[in-house]
Tab-separated table of C-alpha atoms in Angstrom:
chain	number	residue	atom	x	y	z
A	69	UNK	CA	-21.442	28.216	86.869
A	70	UNK	CA	-21.752	27.925	90.644
A	71	UNK	CA	-23.785	25.227	92.362
A	72	UNK	CA	-26.665	27.555	93.249
A	73	UNK	CA	-26.790	28.901	89.698
A	74	UNK	CA	-26.690	25.363	88.326
A	75	UNK	CA	-29.660	24.302	90.437
A	76	UNK	CA	-31.553	27.529	89.673
A	77	UNK	CA	-31.023	27.094	85.933
A	78	UNK	CA	-32.326	23.536	86.102
A	79	UNK	CA	-35.172	24.083	88.548
A	80	UNK	CA	-37.772	23.702	85.822
A	81	UNK	CA	-36.263	20.550	84.353
A	82	UNK	CA	-37.895	17.114	84.813
A	83	UNK	CA	-34.976	16.105	87.005
A	84	UNK	CA	-35.538	18.946	89.456
A	85	UNK	CA	-37.697	16.982	91.922
A	86	UNK	CA	-35.045	14.268	91.965
A	87	UNK	CA	-32.305	16.789	92.653
A	88	UNK	CA	-34.223	17.945	95.691
A	89	UNK	CA	-33.761	14.553	97.338
A	90	UNK	CA	-30.476	13.497	95.843
A	91	UNK	CA	-27.002	14.240	97.085
A	92	UNK	CA	-25.112	16.214	94.443
A	93	UNK	CA	-21.379	15.459	94.410
A	94	UNK	CA	-18.963	17.319	92.187
A	95	UNK	CA	-15.592	15.636	91.839
A	96	UNK	CA	-12.771	17.853	90.585
A	97	UNK	CA	-9.250	17.045	89.538
A	98	UNK	CA	-7.699	19.446	92.038
A	99	UNK	CA	-9.310	18.910	95.424
A	100	UNK	CA	-7.776	22.119	96.831
A	101	UNK	CA	-9.528	24.372	94.332
A	102	UNK	CA	-12.557	26.237	95.626
A	103	UNK	CA	-13.937	27.216	92.214
A	104	UNK	CA	-13.127	26.241	88.681
A	105	UNK	CA	-13.707	28.453	85.715
A	106	UNK	CA	-14.472	26.470	82.600
A	107	UNK	CA	-13.831	29.606	80.613
A	108	UNK	CA	-10.204	29.768	81.804
A	109	UNK	CA	-9.793	26.052	81.328
A	110	UNK	CA	-11.972	24.972	78.384
A	111	UNK	CA	-10.371	21.518	78.354
A	112	UNK	CA	-11.700	20.781	81.822
A	113	UNK	CA	-14.974	18.898	82.052
A	114	UNK	CA	-16.379	18.471	85.586
A	115	UNK	CA	-17.640	15.050	86.586
A	116	UNK	CA	-21.046	15.360	88.198
A	117	UNK	CA	-22.447	12.363	90.006
A	118	UNK	CA	-26.039	12.287	91.220
A	119	UNK	CA	-26.420	9.857	94.094
A	120	UNK	CA	-29.789	9.035	95.623
A	121	UNK	CA	-29.127	8.553	99.339
A	122	UNK	CA	-32.375	6.648	99.783
A	123	UNK	CA	-31.134	3.799	97.609
A	124	UNK	CA	-28.552	1.157	98.399
A	125	UNK	CA	-25.391	0.865	96.337
A	126	UNK	CA	-26.380	-1.157	93.279
A	127	UNK	CA	-22.906	-1.918	91.953
A	128	UNK	CA	-22.598	-5.514	90.846
A	129	UNK	CA	-19.861	-7.836	92.065
A	130	UNK	CA	-17.819	-9.473	89.323
A	131	UNK	CA	-18.448	-13.226	89.329
A	132	UNK	CA	-14.837	-14.106	88.524
A	133	UNK	CA	-13.660	-11.923	91.408
A	134	UNK	CA	-16.195	-13.638	93.660
A	135	UNK	CA	-14.897	-17.043	92.527
A	136	UNK	CA	-11.334	-16.047	93.434
A	137	UNK	CA	-12.420	-14.750	96.840
A	138	UNK	CA	-14.436	-17.891	97.689
A	139	UNK	CA	-11.497	-20.104	96.698
A	140	UNK	CA	-9.174	-18.011	98.890
A	141	UNK	CA	-11.600	-18.174	101.819
A	142	UNK	CA	-11.727	-21.966	101.523
A	143	UNK	CA	-7.928	-22.402	101.360
A	144	UNK	CA	-7.019	-19.499	103.709
A	145	UNK	CA	-3.917	-19.123	101.541
A	146	UNK	CA	-3.484	-16.895	98.474
A	147	UNK	CA	-0.589	-18.852	96.970
A	148	UNK	CA	-2.539	-22.122	97.061
A	149	UNK	CA	-5.534	-20.375	95.530
A	150	UNK	CA	-3.388	-18.932	92.749
A	151	UNK	CA	-1.935	-22.362	91.949
A	152	UNK	CA	-5.362	-23.987	91.967
A	153	UNK	CA	-6.851	-21.367	89.630
A	154	UNK	CA	-3.782	-21.082	87.397
A	155	UNK	CA	-3.168	-17.381	88.030
A	156	UNK	CA	-0.506	-15.369	89.836
A	157	UNK	CA	-0.605	-14.666	93.558
A	158	UNK	CA	-0.534	-10.929	92.844
A	159	UNK	CA	-3.649	-11.335	90.695
A	160	UNK	CA	-5.403	-13.017	93.624
A	161	UNK	CA	-4.329	-10.244	96.000
A	162	UNK	CA	-5.337	-7.460	93.625
A	163	UNK	CA	-8.711	-9.045	92.923
A	164	UNK	CA	-9.551	-9.295	96.617
A	165	UNK	CA	-8.407	-5.697	97.155
A	166	UNK	CA	-10.770	-4.570	94.390
A	167	UNK	CA	-13.595	-6.557	95.998
A	168	UNK	CA	-12.901	-4.878	99.323
A	169	UNK	CA	-13.015	-1.481	97.625
A	170	UNK	CA	-16.269	-2.462	95.944
A	171	UNK	CA	-18.061	-3.567	99.122
A	172	UNK	CA	-16.409	-0.900	101.266
A	173	UNK	CA	-15.128	-3.246	103.976
A	174	UNK	CA	-12.096	-5.514	104.576
A	175	UNK	CA	-12.807	-9.156	103.768
A	176	UNK	CA	-9.625	-10.831	105.053
A	177	UNK	CA	-7.612	-10.429	108.226
A	178	UNK	CA	-4.090	-10.347	106.837
A	179	UNK	CA	-2.350	-9.900	110.198
A	180	UNK	CA	-2.582	-13.581	111.089
A	181	UNK	CA	-1.516	-16.810	109.410
A	182	UNK	CA	-3.372	-18.605	108.067
A	183	UNK	CA	-5.660	-15.867	106.777
A	184	UNK	CA	-9.003	-15.495	108.490
A	185	UNK	CA	-12.264	-13.910	107.352
A	186	UNK	CA	-13.643	-10.694	108.774
A	187	UNK	CA	-17.381	-10.527	109.569
A	188	UNK	CA	-17.905	-8.941	106.131
A	189	UNK	CA	-15.818	-11.721	104.578
A	190	UNK	CA	-17.912	-14.400	106.284
A	191	UNK	CA	-21.115	-12.821	104.954
A	192	UNK	CA	-19.730	-12.592	101.407
A	193	UNK	CA	-18.381	-16.155	101.571
A	194	UNK	CA	-21.706	-17.640	102.702
A	195	UNK	CA	-23.803	-15.780	100.125
A	196	UNK	CA	-21.159	-15.926	97.420
A	197	UNK	CA	-20.680	-19.681	97.607
A	198	UNK	CA	-24.419	-20.258	97.148
A	199	UNK	CA	-24.487	-17.753	94.299
A	200	UNK	CA	-21.607	-19.473	92.511
A	201	UNK	CA	-23.309	-22.853	92.895
A	202	UNK	CA	-26.466	-21.438	91.333
A	203	UNK	CA	-24.452	-19.834	88.518
A	204	UNK	CA	-22.776	-23.163	87.727
A	205	UNK	CA	-26.190	-24.818	87.431
A	206	UNK	CA	-27.783	-22.146	85.225
A	207	UNK	CA	-26.721	-23.630	81.881
A	208	UNK	CA	-27.890	-27.164	82.661
A	209	UNK	CA	-31.142	-25.845	84.129
A	210	UNK	CA	-31.855	-23.803	80.995
A	211	UNK	CA	-31.060	-26.764	78.740
A	212	UNK	CA	-33.255	-29.055	80.838
A	213	UNK	CA	-36.116	-26.562	80.593
A	214	UNK	CA	-35.709	-26.337	76.814
A	215	UNK	CA	-35.994	-30.123	76.611
A	216	UNK	CA	-39.080	-30.084	78.861
A	217	UNK	CA	-37.121	-31.949	81.523
A	218	UNK	CA	-38.384	-32.183	85.085
A	219	UNK	CA	-37.666	-28.985	87.049
A	220	UNK	CA	-35.455	-28.590	90.081
A	221	UNK	CA	-37.343	-27.510	93.183
A	222	UNK	CA	-36.422	-25.933	96.512
A	223	UNK	CA	-39.249	-26.228	99.008
A	224	UNK	CA	-39.596	-25.067	102.607
A	225	UNK	CA	-41.816	-26.869	105.123
A	226	UNK	CA	-42.833	-25.683	108.575
A	227	UNK	CA	-41.693	-28.219	111.186
A	228	UNK	CA	-45.092	-29.629	112.150
A	229	UNK	CA	-45.991	-30.281	108.506
A	230	UNK	CA	-42.557	-31.695	107.656
A	231	UNK	CA	-42.698	-34.171	110.557
A	232	UNK	CA	-46.197	-35.420	109.735
A	233	UNK	CA	-46.644	-35.069	105.967
A	234	UNK	CA	-43.131	-34.380	104.720
A	235	UNK	CA	-42.133	-37.959	103.893
A	236	UNK	CA	-45.323	-38.621	101.902
A	237	UNK	CA	-44.960	-35.329	100.014
A	238	UNK	CA	-41.288	-35.867	99.182
A	239	UNK	CA	-42.065	-39.339	97.826
A	240	UNK	CA	-44.513	-37.733	95.399
A	241	UNK	CA	-42.261	-34.788	94.494
A	242	UNK	CA	-39.348	-37.039	93.582
A	243	UNK	CA	-41.465	-38.334	90.713
A	244	UNK	CA	-42.088	-34.885	89.189
A	245	UNK	CA	-38.766	-33.109	89.847
A	246	UNK	CA	-35.210	-33.543	88.650
A	247	UNK	CA	-33.588	-32.264	91.844
A	248	UNK	CA	-35.306	-31.646	95.156
A	249	UNK	CA	-34.053	-29.633	98.136
A	250	UNK	CA	-36.160	-29.568	101.316
A	251	UNK	CA	-35.667	-27.028	104.103
A	252	UNK	CA	-37.576	-27.166	107.387
A	253	UNK	CA	-37.924	-24.568	110.106
A	254	UNK	CA	-40.114	-21.865	111.594
A	255	UNK	CA	-42.561	-19.822	109.532
A	256	UNK	CA	-40.702	-16.457	109.707
A	257	UNK	CA	-37.415	-18.004	108.540
A	258	UNK	CA	-39.075	-19.804	105.631
A	259	UNK	CA	-40.879	-16.637	104.578
A	260	UNK	CA	-37.620	-14.695	104.525
A	261	UNK	CA	-35.944	-17.415	102.444
A	262	UNK	CA	-38.801	-17.291	99.943
A	263	UNK	CA	-38.514	-13.504	99.714
A	264	UNK	CA	-34.754	-13.823	99.072
A	265	UNK	CA	-35.506	-16.397	96.327
A	266	UNK	CA	-33.632	-19.096	98.208
A	267	UNK	CA	-36.803	-21.215	98.054
A	268	UNK	CA	-39.336	-21.735	95.281
A	269	UNK	CA	-42.361	-22.852	97.319
A	270	UNK	CA	-43.128	-22.766	101.030
A	271	UNK	CA	-45.721	-24.417	103.272
A	272	UNK	CA	-46.037	-22.468	106.515
A	273	UNK	CA	-48.564	-21.402	109.129
A	274	UNK	CA	-48.834	-17.695	108.343
A	275	UNK	CA	-50.133	-15.809	105.316
A	276	UNK	CA	-47.191	-13.908	103.845
A	277	UNK	CA	-47.759	-10.250	103.007
A	278	UNK	CA	-45.127	-10.162	100.288
A	279	UNK	CA	-45.317	-8.667	96.839
A	280	UNK	CA	-45.815	-11.221	94.045
A	281	UNK	CA	-46.423	-14.038	96.554
A	282	UNK	CA	-49.666	-16.005	96.294
A	283	UNK	CA	-50.878	-17.772	99.458
A	284	UNK	CA	-53.303	-20.688	99.158
A	285	UNK	CA	-54.912	-22.045	102.366
A	286	UNK	CA	-54.226	-25.783	102.619
A	287	UNK	CA	-55.862	-26.763	105.875
A	288	UNK	CA	-57.135	-25.227	109.093
A	289	UNK	CA	-57.105	-26.868	112.514
A	290	UNK	CA	-58.608	-25.842	115.830
A	291	UNK	CA	-56.640	-25.514	119.017
A	292	UNK	CA	-57.350	-27.969	121.821
A	293	UNK	CA	-56.062	-28.894	125.252
A	294	UNK	CA	-53.999	-31.974	126.121
A	295	UNK	CA	-53.274	-33.213	129.624
A	296	UNK	CA	-52.202	-36.376	131.451
A	297	UNK	CA	-55.114	-38.845	131.750
A	298	UNK	CA	-55.204	-38.424	135.533
A	299	UNK	CA	-55.521	-34.608	135.384
A	300	UNK	CA	-58.883	-32.879	136.005
A	301	UNK	CA	-60.941	-33.021	132.802
A	302	UNK	CA	-61.815	-29.806	130.976
A	303	UNK	CA	-65.042	-29.441	129.024
A	304	UNK	CA	-65.474	-25.662	129.207
A	305	UNK	CA	-63.096	-22.759	129.774
A	306	UNK	CA	-64.035	-22.472	133.461
A	307	UNK	CA	-62.644	-25.973	134.087
A	308	UNK	CA	-59.127	-24.807	133.230
A	309	UNK	CA	-58.888	-23.002	136.581
A	310	UNK	CA	-59.128	-26.369	138.351
A	311	UNK	CA	-56.546	-27.859	136.002
A	312	UNK	CA	-54.178	-24.933	136.686
A	313	UNK	CA	-54.197	-25.700	140.397
A	314	UNK	CA	-53.184	-29.296	139.734
A	315	UNK	CA	-50.559	-28.848	136.996
A	316	UNK	CA	-48.609	-26.024	135.323
A	317	UNK	CA	-48.999	-25.189	131.643
A	318	UNK	CA	-46.303	-26.203	129.149
A	319	UNK	CA	-46.107	-23.504	126.477
A	320	UNK	CA	-44.776	-23.323	122.963
A	321	UNK	CA	-41.969	-20.816	122.588
A	322	UNK	CA	-43.655	-17.408	122.579
A	323	UNK	CA	-41.308	-16.246	119.801
A	324	UNK	CA	-42.878	-18.772	117.413
A	325	UNK	CA	-46.056	-18.122	115.450
A	326	UNK	CA	-47.634	-21.232	116.994
A	327	UNK	CA	-46.814	-19.937	120.474
A	328	UNK	CA	-48.389	-16.564	119.657
A	329	UNK	CA	-51.590	-18.225	118.480
A	330	UNK	CA	-51.836	-20.485	121.544
A	331	UNK	CA	-51.383	-17.484	123.847
A	332	UNK	CA	-54.068	-15.563	121.949
A	333	UNK	CA	-56.484	-18.475	122.298
A	334	UNK	CA	-56.007	-18.504	126.075
A	335	UNK	CA	-56.391	-14.726	126.400
A	336	UNK	CA	-59.718	-14.866	124.585
A	337	UNK	CA	-61.145	-17.038	127.354
A	338	UNK	CA	-59.465	-14.926	130.086
A	339	UNK	CA	-56.925	-17.600	131.001
A	340	UNK	CA	-53.416	-16.386	131.835
A	341	UNK	CA	-51.426	-19.127	133.575
A	342	UNK	CA	-48.023	-18.359	135.071
A	343	UNK	CA	-44.980	-18.869	132.871
A	344	UNK	CA	-42.868	-21.786	134.068
A	345	UNK	CA	-41.952	-23.986	131.125
A	346	UNK	CA	-41.554	-23.348	127.377
A	347	UNK	CA	-40.464	-25.746	124.622
A	348	UNK	CA	-39.621	-25.289	120.941
A	349	UNK	CA	-41.159	-28.322	119.249
A	350	UNK	CA	-44.524	-30.063	119.239
A	351	UNK	CA	-43.102	-33.523	119.866
A	352	UNK	CA	-41.232	-32.255	122.945
A	353	UNK	CA	-44.389	-30.576	124.235
A	354	UNK	CA	-46.454	-33.767	123.835
A	355	UNK	CA	-43.749	-35.855	125.505
A	356	UNK	CA	-43.653	-33.462	128.486
A	357	UNK	CA	-47.425	-33.704	128.896
A	358	UNK	CA	-47.291	-37.492	128.559
A	359	UNK	CA	-44.668	-37.518	131.300
A	360	UNK	CA	-47.076	-35.777	133.665
A	361	UNK	CA	-45.170	-32.462	133.801
A	362	UNK	CA	-48.148	-30.327	132.872
A	363	UNK	CA	-50.882	-29.544	130.333
A	364	UNK	CA	-50.747	-27.668	127.037
A	365	UNK	CA	-52.664	-26.019	124.223
A	366	UNK	CA	-51.869	-27.548	120.831
A	367	UNK	CA	-53.403	-28.592	117.483
A	368	UNK	CA	-54.186	-31.974	115.892
A	369	UNK	CA	-51.232	-31.822	113.477
A	370	UNK	CA	-48.858	-30.869	116.295
A	371	UNK	CA	-50.185	-33.760	118.359
A	372	UNK	CA	-49.569	-36.061	115.389
A	373	UNK	CA	-45.997	-34.735	115.257
A	374	UNK	CA	-45.571	-36.136	118.767
A	375	UNK	CA	-47.364	-39.388	117.879
A	376	UNK	CA	-44.896	-41.448	119.900
A	377	UNK	CA	-46.286	-39.865	123.079
A	378	UNK	CA	-49.794	-39.024	121.865
A	379	UNK	CA	-51.336	-42.249	123.203
A	380	UNK	CA	-50.300	-41.241	126.725
A	381	UNK	CA	-52.186	-37.920	126.768
A	382	UNK	CA	-55.863	-37.040	126.973
A	383	UNK	CA	-57.473	-34.711	124.428
A	384	UNK	CA	-59.975	-32.151	125.759
A	385	UNK	CA	-61.996	-30.273	123.125
A	386	UNK	CA	-63.144	-26.935	124.550
A	387	UNK	CA	-65.684	-25.092	122.390
A	388	UNK	CA	-64.755	-21.755	123.956
A	389	UNK	CA	-61.165	-22.171	122.745
A	390	UNK	CA	-62.128	-20.525	119.473
A	391	UNK	CA	-58.815	-20.255	117.639
A	392	UNK	CA	-57.562	-21.840	114.439
A	393	UNK	CA	-54.199	-22.356	112.787
A	394	UNK	CA	-54.062	-22.371	108.999
A	395	UNK	CA	-51.338	-23.869	106.826
A	396	UNK	CA	-50.662	-22.088	103.522
A	397	UNK	CA	-48.891	-22.987	100.307
A	398	UNK	CA	-46.918	-19.946	99.127
A	399	UNK	CA	-45.864	-19.594	95.492
A	400	UNK	CA	-44.751	-16.702	93.303
A	401	UNK	CA	-47.339	-15.294	90.937
A	402	UNK	CA	-46.496	-15.653	87.262
A	403	UNK	CA	-43.638	-18.062	88.017
A	404	UNK	CA	-44.115	-20.192	84.909
A	405	UNK	CA	-43.509	-23.863	85.568
A	406	UNK	CA	-43.408	-23.312	89.334
A	407	UNK	CA	-46.862	-21.754	89.234
A	408	UNK	CA	-48.204	-24.891	87.542
A	409	UNK	CA	-46.200	-27.100	89.892
A	410	UNK	CA	-47.616	-25.163	92.852
A	411	UNK	CA	-51.141	-26.202	91.922
A	412	UNK	CA	-49.989	-29.794	91.463
A	413	UNK	CA	-48.330	-29.780	94.894
A	414	UNK	CA	-51.519	-28.354	96.398
A	415	UNK	CA	-53.383	-31.370	95.023
A	416	UNK	CA	-50.730	-33.747	96.375
A	417	UNK	CA	-50.982	-32.226	99.853
A	418	UNK	CA	-54.776	-32.405	99.752
A	419	UNK	CA	-54.581	-36.119	98.990
A	420	UNK	CA	-52.028	-36.718	101.762
A	421	UNK	CA	-54.116	-34.853	104.326
A	422	UNK	CA	-57.277	-36.656	103.302
A	423	UNK	CA	-55.924	-40.199	102.955
A	424	UNK	CA	-53.023	-40.337	105.426
A	425	UNK	CA	-53.336	-37.640	108.075
A	426	UNK	CA	-57.065	-37.972	108.710
A	427	UNK	CA	-56.718	-41.703	109.417
A	428	UNK	CA	-53.693	-41.218	111.679
A	429	UNK	CA	-55.535	-38.539	113.676
A	430	UNK	CA	-58.549	-40.826	114.064
A	431	UNK	CA	-56.313	-43.537	115.534
A	432	UNK	CA	-55.114	-41.096	118.209
A	433	UNK	CA	-58.600	-39.786	119.027
A	434	UNK	CA	-61.858	-40.107	117.008
A	435	UNK	CA	-62.642	-36.420	117.696
A	436	UNK	CA	-59.519	-35.068	115.966
A	437	UNK	CA	-60.512	-35.310	112.260
A	438	UNK	CA	-63.544	-33.084	112.903
A	439	UNK	CA	-61.174	-30.399	114.210
A	440	UNK	CA	-59.450	-30.056	110.848
A	441	UNK	CA	-60.651	-28.548	107.570
A	442	UNK	CA	-58.982	-29.305	104.219
A	443	UNK	CA	-59.354	-26.361	101.810
A	444	UNK	CA	-59.854	-26.367	98.044
A	445	UNK	CA	-57.759	-24.422	95.511
A	446	UNK	CA	-59.190	-20.963	95.012
């Protein structure tokens, strides 16, 4: 049966809509043959493979092969790897060749000594090493769970929260977890790590629009202006024009979520200062303002992050600067023990914000606590 006849005969089958989008590949034993008659060769059975081009290759990588590759990448020498693993060098070589065929790219540069990794090899080594570590811990984690032992937890904290509340939170988490790993960074990076299941819970400054992720608002804080004490004072948005003439603005990196929000707050009051200086962290920004280099738009928690320099700046609360930043606790829905632990962590953070952070903000400036709102679990 020819291809057209095959498709015509099956056009009414349930698989027909799929065949319309799939790539039909017929592999034959003799690649030079144009047609094959099954009648003349009844022993021949064609191999028909339906491949959906819209889907990525879902073939799994053998864990033992991955272990051999990671060991080779670490030693940069197949003979040493073979001796360490108690197998032959040819077995190491063949295993890596099969891996390369599986992923469709060379993993090792064999033209130099010692061996080096290709870009594909580097990617597989980085992900594979973490995967092997997780695989080694699976059995003990399952046994611990069966004995109702404390769970292991991987948590991500946005920088401003980690610098101000992180120590207090970790002290509490060490009492309810068996192992604790803390990662800090920017909101987009933490969100991606949570989506890849590299983290179990995340506290960040943006609501994540991810399937199966639940976002609980922890606290909200208003944006404000900080400036050197000698700079012109700002009470309303119109006063910023005078401040601009005296000092330049110091901005958060515009690639960060915090920088985006600060820029949006200024645009809403029709303020667009020239771009001269950007910084990445809140403590650097506060230190620059304290040093008299300019003024900035920030939040109470970010000012607390730069507490070492906070006493040397002046806080100006401008009612027209109507913009808030919200911190969220992100957990996976239906995550069993982590779902329960998520609610417990929410309560811990609430207590830290209420008992520790509020008092520390008041010491910097009595107006700061009123600029923050601590949310309840919903």
